[in-house]
Coordinates of C-alpha atoms in Angstrom, one line a residue:
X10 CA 6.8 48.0 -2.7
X11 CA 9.6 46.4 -1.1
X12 CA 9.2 42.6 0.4
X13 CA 8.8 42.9 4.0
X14 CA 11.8 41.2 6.3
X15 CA 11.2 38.5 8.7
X16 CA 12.8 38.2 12.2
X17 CA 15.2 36.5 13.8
X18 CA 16.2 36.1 17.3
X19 CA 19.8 33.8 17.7
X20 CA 21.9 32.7 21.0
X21 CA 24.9 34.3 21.7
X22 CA 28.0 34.1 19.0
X23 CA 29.8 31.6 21.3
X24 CA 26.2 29.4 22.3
X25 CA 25.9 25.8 20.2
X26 CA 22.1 26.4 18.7
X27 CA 20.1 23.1 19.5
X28 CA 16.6 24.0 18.5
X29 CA 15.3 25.6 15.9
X30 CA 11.6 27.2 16.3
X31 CA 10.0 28.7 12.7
X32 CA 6.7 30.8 13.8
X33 CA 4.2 31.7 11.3
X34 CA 1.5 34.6 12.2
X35 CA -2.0 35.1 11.0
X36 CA -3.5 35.8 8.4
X37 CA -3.2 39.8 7.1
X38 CA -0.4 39.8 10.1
X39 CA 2.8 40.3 10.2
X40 CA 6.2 39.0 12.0
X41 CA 6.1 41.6 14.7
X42 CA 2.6 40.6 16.2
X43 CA 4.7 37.1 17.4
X44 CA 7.9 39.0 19.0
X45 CA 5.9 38.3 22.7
X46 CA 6.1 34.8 21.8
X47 CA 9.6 34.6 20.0
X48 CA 10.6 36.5 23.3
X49 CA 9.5 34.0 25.9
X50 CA 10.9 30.9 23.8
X51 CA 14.4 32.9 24.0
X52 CA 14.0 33.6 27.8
X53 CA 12.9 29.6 27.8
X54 CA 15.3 28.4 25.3
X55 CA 18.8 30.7 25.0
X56 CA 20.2 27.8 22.7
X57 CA 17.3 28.2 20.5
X58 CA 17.2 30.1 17.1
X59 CA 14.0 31.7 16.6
X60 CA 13.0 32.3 12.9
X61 CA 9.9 34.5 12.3
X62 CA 8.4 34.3 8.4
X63 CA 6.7 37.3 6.6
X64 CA 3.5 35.8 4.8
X65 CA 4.7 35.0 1.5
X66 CA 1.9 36.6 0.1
X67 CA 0.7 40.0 0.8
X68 CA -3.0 40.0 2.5
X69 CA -5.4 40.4 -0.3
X70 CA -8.3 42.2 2.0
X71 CA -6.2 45.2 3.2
X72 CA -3.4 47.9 1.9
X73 CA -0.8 46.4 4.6
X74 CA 0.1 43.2 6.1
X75 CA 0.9 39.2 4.6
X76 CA -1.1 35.9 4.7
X77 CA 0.0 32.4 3.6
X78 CA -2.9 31.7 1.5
X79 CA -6.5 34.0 0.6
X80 CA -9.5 33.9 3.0
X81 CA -11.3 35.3 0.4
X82 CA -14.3 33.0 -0.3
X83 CA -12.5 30.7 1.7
X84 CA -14.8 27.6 3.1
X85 CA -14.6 24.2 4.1
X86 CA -14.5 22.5 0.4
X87 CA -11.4 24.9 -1.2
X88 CA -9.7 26.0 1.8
X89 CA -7.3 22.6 1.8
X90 CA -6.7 23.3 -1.9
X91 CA -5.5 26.8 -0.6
X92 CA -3.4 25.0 2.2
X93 CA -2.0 22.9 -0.3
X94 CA -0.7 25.5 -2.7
X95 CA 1.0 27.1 0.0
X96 CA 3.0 24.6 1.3
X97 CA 5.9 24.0 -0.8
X98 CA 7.4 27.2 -0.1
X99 CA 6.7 27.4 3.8
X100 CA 8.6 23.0 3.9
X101 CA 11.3 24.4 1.6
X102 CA 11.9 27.2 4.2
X103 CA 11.7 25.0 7.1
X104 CA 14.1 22.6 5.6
X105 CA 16.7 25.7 4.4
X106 CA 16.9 26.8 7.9
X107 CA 17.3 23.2 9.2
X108 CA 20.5 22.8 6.8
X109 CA 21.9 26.5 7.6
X110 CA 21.7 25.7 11.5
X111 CA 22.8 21.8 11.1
X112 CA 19.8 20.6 12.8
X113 CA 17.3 17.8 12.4
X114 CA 13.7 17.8 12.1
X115 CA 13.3 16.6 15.9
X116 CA 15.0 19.7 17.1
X117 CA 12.3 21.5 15.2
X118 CA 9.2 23.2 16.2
X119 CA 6.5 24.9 14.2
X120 CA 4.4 27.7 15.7
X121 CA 1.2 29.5 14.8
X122 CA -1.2 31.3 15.1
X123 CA -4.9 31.5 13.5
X124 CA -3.7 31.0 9.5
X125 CA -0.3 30.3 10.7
X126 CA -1.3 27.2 13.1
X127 CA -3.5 25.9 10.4
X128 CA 0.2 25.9 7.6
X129 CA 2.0 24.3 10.8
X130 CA -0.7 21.9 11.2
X131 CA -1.1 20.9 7.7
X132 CA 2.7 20.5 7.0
X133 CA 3.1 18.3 9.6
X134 CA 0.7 15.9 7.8
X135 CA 2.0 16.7 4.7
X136 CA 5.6 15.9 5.6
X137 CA 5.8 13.7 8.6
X138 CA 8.2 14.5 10.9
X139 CA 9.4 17.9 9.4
X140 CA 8.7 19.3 12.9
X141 CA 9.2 17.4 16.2
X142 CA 6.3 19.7 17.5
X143 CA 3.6 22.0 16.4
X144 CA 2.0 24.9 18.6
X145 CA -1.0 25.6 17.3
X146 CA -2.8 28.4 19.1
X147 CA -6.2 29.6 17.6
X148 CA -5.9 26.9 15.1
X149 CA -7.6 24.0 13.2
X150 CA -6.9 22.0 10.3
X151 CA -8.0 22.8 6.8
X152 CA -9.1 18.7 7.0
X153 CA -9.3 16.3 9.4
X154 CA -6.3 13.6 9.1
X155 CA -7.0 10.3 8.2
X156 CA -3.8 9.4 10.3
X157 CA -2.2 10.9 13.1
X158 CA 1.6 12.0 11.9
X159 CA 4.0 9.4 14.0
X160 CA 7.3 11.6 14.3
X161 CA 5.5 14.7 15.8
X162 CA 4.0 16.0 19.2
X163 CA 1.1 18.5 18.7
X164 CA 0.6 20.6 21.1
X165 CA -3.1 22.6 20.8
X166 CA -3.6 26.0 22.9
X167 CA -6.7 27.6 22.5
X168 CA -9.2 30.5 24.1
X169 CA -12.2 29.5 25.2
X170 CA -14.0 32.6 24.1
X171 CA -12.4 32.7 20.4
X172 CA -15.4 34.3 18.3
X173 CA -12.8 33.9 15.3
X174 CA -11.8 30.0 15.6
X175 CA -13.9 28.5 18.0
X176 CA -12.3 26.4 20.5
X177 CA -14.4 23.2 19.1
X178 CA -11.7 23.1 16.3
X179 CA -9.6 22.4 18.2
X180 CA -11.4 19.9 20.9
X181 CA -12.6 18.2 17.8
X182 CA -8.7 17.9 16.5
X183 CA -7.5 16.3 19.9
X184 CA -10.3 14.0 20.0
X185 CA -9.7 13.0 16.6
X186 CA -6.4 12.4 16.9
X187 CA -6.5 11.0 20.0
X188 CA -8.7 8.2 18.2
X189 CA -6.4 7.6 15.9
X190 CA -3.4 7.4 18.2
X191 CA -1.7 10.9 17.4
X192 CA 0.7 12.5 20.2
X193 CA -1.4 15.5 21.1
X194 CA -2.5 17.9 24.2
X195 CA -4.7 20.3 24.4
X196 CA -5.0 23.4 26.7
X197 CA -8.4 25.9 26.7
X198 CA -8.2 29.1 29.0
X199 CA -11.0 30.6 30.2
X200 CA -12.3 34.1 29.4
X201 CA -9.8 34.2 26.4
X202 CA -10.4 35.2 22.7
X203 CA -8.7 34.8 19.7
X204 CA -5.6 36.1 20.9
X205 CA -2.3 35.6 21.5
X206 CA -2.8 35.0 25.3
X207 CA 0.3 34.9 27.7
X208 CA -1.7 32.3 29.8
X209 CA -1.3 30.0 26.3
X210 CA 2.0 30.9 25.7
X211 CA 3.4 29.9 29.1
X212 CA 1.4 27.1 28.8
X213 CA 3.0 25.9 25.6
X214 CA 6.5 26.5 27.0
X215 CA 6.0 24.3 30.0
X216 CA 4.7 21.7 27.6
X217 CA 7.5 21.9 25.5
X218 CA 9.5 21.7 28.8
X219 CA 7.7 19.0 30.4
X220 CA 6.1 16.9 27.9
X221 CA 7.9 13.7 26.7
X222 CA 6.4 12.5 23.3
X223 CA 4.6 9.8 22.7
X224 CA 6.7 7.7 21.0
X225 CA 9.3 7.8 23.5
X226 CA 7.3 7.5 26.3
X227 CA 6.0 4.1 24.9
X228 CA 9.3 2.9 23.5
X229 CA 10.7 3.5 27.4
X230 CA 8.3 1.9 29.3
X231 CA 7.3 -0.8 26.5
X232 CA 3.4 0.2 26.7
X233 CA 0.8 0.7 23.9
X234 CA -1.3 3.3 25.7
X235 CA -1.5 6.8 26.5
X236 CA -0.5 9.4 29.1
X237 CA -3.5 12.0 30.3
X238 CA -3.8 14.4 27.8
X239 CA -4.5 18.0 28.2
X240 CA -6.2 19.9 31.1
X241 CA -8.1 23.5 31.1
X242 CA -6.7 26.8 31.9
X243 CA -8.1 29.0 34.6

């Protein structure tokens, strides 16, 4: 069985790309189930190159589909092991599309969903600064940091209603990292699953529209505090 292709969605021939996005789907998903979100960051972004990732594994609980690392038997003592083992590929294509566009880590942005939000999460702490933001929607981390990465804005979405990933993952995360001084927001909507709600993804466009990071916001104004963090979706 052939290897199945990843998307892409690029400016215009004559349009200077500035961003880079690289978004990874869930587990036993594949790149199509993220075209509604690669489509609103092009309508949002038209100097944007939008890369969407196959799984580099194929899911290992079903004929069809891909995964970044096995759920099976997953649980809270082997599943950053798992995370861990997957990672070098997923940084080495993040930094290969970085060099083939001629852009820096800060005009990156990782996002995933479900399995895919926990890889953008985790290589973030891995490699700080490989992304200058994360989108994690129905997300967590495989393990709590014991420091907040300094070079990257991490942006939370989650449903309020997710039976999959409950939304205490990732109220848990922004409190956490909030205590140790991360950049972070979080957004919940209401009456919303584990899904890849429009609600969220409009939400996480106008954050990456609107919402100045951390680090410059304190290097501007010359403060060592931090701007209100994230609100609730109705």
């Amino acid at each position: 069985m052939s290897e199945p292709e990843g998307l892409e969605f690029l400016p215009e021939a004559d349009t200077d790309i500035k961003l880079l996005f690289v978004l990874l789907h869930g587990v036993g998903g594949t790149p199509q189930h993220l075209v509604p979100l690669a489509e609103a960051l092009r309508a949002a972004f038209p100097a944007a190159a939008i890369l969407v990732p196959a799984g580099f594994e194929p899911y290992d609980s079903a004929p069809s589909g891909r995964q970044w690392f096995s759920a099976r038997g997953i649980d809270e003592d082997n599943r950053p092991a798992r995370v861990a083992q997957a990672m070098p590929a997923l940084v080495e294509y993040v930094r290969a599309a970085q060099a083939r566009f001629g852009l820096l880590q800060s005009d990156t942005a990782l996002a995933g969903f479900s399995q895919g939000a926990i890889m953008a999460l985790e290589a973030v702490q891995a490699h700080d600064g490989l992304a200058g933001r994360v989108l994690a929607f129905s997300g967590r981390y495989a393990r709590l940091p014991k420091v907040a990465p300094h070079y990257t804005t991490i942006h939370l979405l989650h449903g309020a209603d997710d039976a999959v990933m409950n939304v205490s993952y990732a109220q848990t995360a922004q409190a956490w990292l909030d205590s140790l001084h991360g950049d972070c927001t979080i957004d919940v909507a209401s009456k919303v699953g584990h899904e890849l709600h429009p609600a969220l993804v409009q939400r996480a466009i106008e954050r990456l529209q609107t919402c100045v990071p951390l680090r410059s916001w304190e290097a501007a104004l010359g403060l060592n505090q931090t701007p209100p963090s994230g609100e609730t979706l109705h």
